């Protein structure tokens, strides 16, 4: 994917990235650090579980990964979601807690994504913290990906 290429590019060598795939039904997680040799093929092989959206738990797990980042770097969490969280209240609380430690950029995908809720959770300015994708196929759209990168990675602007 374009996003993986940007994060693994030579000028992005100092960036540490972890990816988490989360599904509430299976309680399945897949975490990898790009420093461990993750490739574009690994990312493309991630599965969409088509089950519940326990976003609060995923945000908590992402927060737990922040200890692996560089202490001198700004932590950034990209949240890609296509569904309404199982618990709005817990997700709001988890989002607020995570934002104390990291810049959170939301990527709602599709018609069923809870955009109003995401806008409530996102920090201001919203344009820098919410990048909407109306379809999964748009994850390869260079203009949108450039917006995500610009919002999340100041050294790649």
Short mmCIF file of C-alpha atoms in Angstrom, two decimals:
data_model
loop_
_atom_site.label_atom_id
_atom_site.label_comp_id
_atom_site.label_asym_id
_atom_site.label_seq_id
_atom_site.Cartn_x
_atom_site.Cartn_y
_atom_site.Cartn_z
CA UNK A 1 0.00 0.00 0.00
CA UNK A 2 1.04 3.58 -0.50
CA UNK A 3 0.97 4.21 3.25
CA UNK A 4 3.34 1.30 3.95
CA UNK A 5 5.69 2.51 1.23
CA UNK A 6 5.77 5.99 2.77
CA UNK A 7 6.48 4.65 6.25
CA UNK A 8 9.25 2.35 5.08
CA UNK A 9 10.91 4.81 2.72
CA UNK A 10 14.54 5.72 3.30
CA UNK A 11 13.71 9.20 4.62
CA UNK A 12 11.30 7.60 7.08
CA UNK A 13 13.96 5.33 8.58
CA UNK A 14 13.55 6.81 12.05
CA UNK A 15 9.83 6.10 12.16
CA UNK A 16 8.70 3.18 14.29
CA UNK A 17 5.39 1.68 13.25
CA UNK A 18 3.24 -1.03 14.77
CA UNK A 19 0.11 -2.38 13.12
CA UNK A 20 -2.74 -3.92 15.05
CA UNK A 21 -5.59 -5.84 13.51
CA UNK A 22 -8.44 -6.15 15.92
CA UNK A 23 -11.82 -7.84 15.98
CA UNK A 24 -14.08 -8.18 18.98
CA UNK A 25 -15.69 -11.46 17.97
CA UNK A 26 -12.50 -13.43 17.52
CA UNK A 27 -10.40 -11.45 19.96
CA UNK A 28 -7.73 -11.76 17.33
CA UNK A 29 -4.79 -9.45 17.18
CA UNK A 30 -1.89 -9.18 14.84
CA UNK A 31 0.83 -6.79 15.82
CA UNK A 32 4.02 -6.25 13.96
CA UNK A 33 6.72 -3.65 13.98
CA UNK A 34 8.06 -2.53 10.62
CA UNK A 35 11.56 -2.77 12.04
CA UNK A 36 10.96 -6.53 12.22
CA UNK A 37 10.78 -6.80 8.42
CA UNK A 38 7.10 -6.27 7.69
CA UNK A 39 6.42 -5.92 4.01
CA UNK A 40 3.62 -4.53 1.88
CA UNK A 41 2.58 -8.14 1.25
CA UNK A 42 2.10 -8.70 5.01
CA UNK A 43 -0.16 -5.66 5.25
CA UNK A 44 -2.19 -6.64 2.20
CA UNK A 45 -2.63 -10.10 3.75
CA UNK A 46 -4.43 -8.71 6.80
CA UNK A 47 -7.99 -10.01 7.00
CA UNK A 48 -11.22 -8.16 7.54
CA UNK A 49 -13.03 -10.18 10.18
CA UNK A 50 -16.49 -8.68 9.60
CA UNK A 51 -17.41 -8.80 13.24
CA UNK A 52 -17.95 -6.45 16.16
CA UNK A 53 -16.10 -3.22 16.63
CA UNK A 54 -14.65 -3.02 20.13
CA UNK A 55 -12.88 0.22 19.30
CA UNK A 56 -12.25 1.06 22.95
CA UNK A 57 -10.21 -2.14 23.36
CA UNK A 58 -8.29 -1.51 20.15
CA UNK A 59 -7.44 2.03 21.32
CA UNK A 60 -6.22 0.63 24.63
CA UNK A 61 -4.01 -1.89 22.84
CA UNK A 62 -2.63 0.86 20.61
CA UNK A 63 -1.87 2.92 23.71
CA UNK A 64 0.00 -0.07 25.13
CA UNK A 65 2.21 -0.12 22.03
CA UNK A 66 3.35 3.46 22.59
CA UNK A 67 6.03 2.28 25.02
CA UNK A 68 7.88 0.88 21.99
CA UNK A 69 8.19 4.30 20.35
CA UNK A 70 11.12 6.66 20.52
CA UNK A 71 10.92 8.93 23.58
CA UNK A 72 11.91 11.99 21.51
CA UNK A 73 9.24 11.43 18.83
CA UNK A 74 5.62 12.46 18.66
CA UNK A 75 3.42 9.38 18.90
CA UNK A 76 0.75 9.09 16.22
CA UNK A 77 -2.07 6.53 16.12
CA UNK A 78 -4.01 5.99 12.89
CA UNK A 79 -7.42 4.47 13.61
CA UNK A 80 -8.99 2.82 10.57
CA UNK A 81 -12.58 1.78 11.20
CA UNK A 82 -15.66 0.95 9.20
CA UNK A 83 -18.20 0.38 11.94
CA UNK A 84 -19.90 1.77 14.99
CA UNK A 85 -18.11 0.96 18.24
CA UNK A 86 -19.70 -1.62 20.52
CA UNK A 87 -19.62 0.93 23.34
CA UNK A 88 -19.77 4.63 22.54
CA UNK A 89 -19.04 5.69 26.13
CA UNK A 90 -15.99 3.43 26.53
CA UNK A 91 -14.69 4.47 23.09
CA UNK A 92 -15.04 8.18 23.94
CA UNK A 93 -13.14 7.62 27.20
CA UNK A 94 -10.42 5.51 25.55
CA UNK A 95 -9.98 8.08 22.79
CA UNK A 96 -9.64 10.94 25.29
CA UNK A 97 -7.09 8.94 27.29
CA UNK A 98 -5.06 8.03 24.19
CA UNK A 99 -5.01 11.64 22.99
CA UNK A 100 -3.09 12.57 26.13
CA UNK A 101 -0.18 10.47 24.83
CA UNK A 102 -0.52 10.55 21.05
CA UNK A 103 -1.90 12.41 18.09
CA UNK A 104 -4.88 10.32 16.97
CA UNK A 105 -5.85 10.47 13.29
CA UNK A 106 -9.17 8.81 12.43
CA UNK A 107 -9.76 7.16 9.05
CA UNK A 108 -13.46 6.28 8.85
CA UNK A 109 -14.18 4.05 5.87
CA UNK A 110 -17.47 3.46 4.11
CA UNK A 111 -21.06 4.53 4.59
CA UNK A 112 -21.47 2.77 7.94
CA UNK A 113 -18.52 4.48 9.62
CA UNK A 114 -19.66 6.55 12.63
CA UNK A 115 -18.45 9.90 11.29
CA UNK A 116 -20.45 12.04 13.75
CA UNK A 117 -19.00 10.12 16.69
CA UNK A 118 -15.51 10.26 15.23
CA UNK A 119 -15.80 14.03 14.83
CA UNK A 120 -16.78 14.22 18.52
CA UNK A 121 -13.71 12.21 19.50
CA UNK A 122 -11.22 13.85 17.16
CA UNK A 123 -9.05 16.73 18.32
CA UNK A 124 -9.14 20.11 16.57
CA UNK A 125 -8.63 21.03 13.85
CA UNK A 126 -10.81 18.19 12.54
CA UNK A 127 -9.20 18.40 9.07
CA UNK A 128 -5.90 17.28 10.62
CA UNK A 129 -7.45 14.49 12.68
CA UNK A 130 -10.14 12.97 10.42
CA UNK A 131 -9.58 11.75 6.86
CA UNK A 132 -12.71 10.14 5.46
CA UNK A 133 -12.57 7.31 2.95
CA UNK A 134 -15.94 6.58 1.35
CA UNK A 135 -14.78 3.18 0.10
CA UNK A 136 -11.99 0.71 0.94
CA UNK A 137 -10.67 1.06 -2.61
CA UNK A 138 -9.80 4.67 -1.84
CA UNK A 139 -7.06 3.45 0.50
CA UNK A 140 -4.88 3.51 -2.61
CA UNK A 141 -5.87 7.09 -3.54
CA UNK A 142 -2.64 9.11 -3.47
CA UNK A 143 -4.34 12.40 -2.65
CA UNK A 144 -6.06 10.93 0.41
CA UNK A 145 -2.96 9.04 1.51
CA UNK A 146 -0.90 12.22 1.19
CA UNK A 147 -3.44 13.92 3.45
CA UNK A 148 -3.07 11.11 6.01
CA UNK A 149 0.71 11.35 5.87
CA UNK A 150 0.63 15.13 6.10
CA UNK A 151 -1.67 14.92 9.12
CA UNK A 152 0.38 12.33 10.92
CA UNK A 153 4.03 12.69 9.93
CA UNK A 154 5.45 16.22 10.03
CA UNK A 155 8.84 15.09 8.66
CA UNK A 156 7.20 13.70 5.52
CA UNK A 157 5.18 16.81 4.65
#
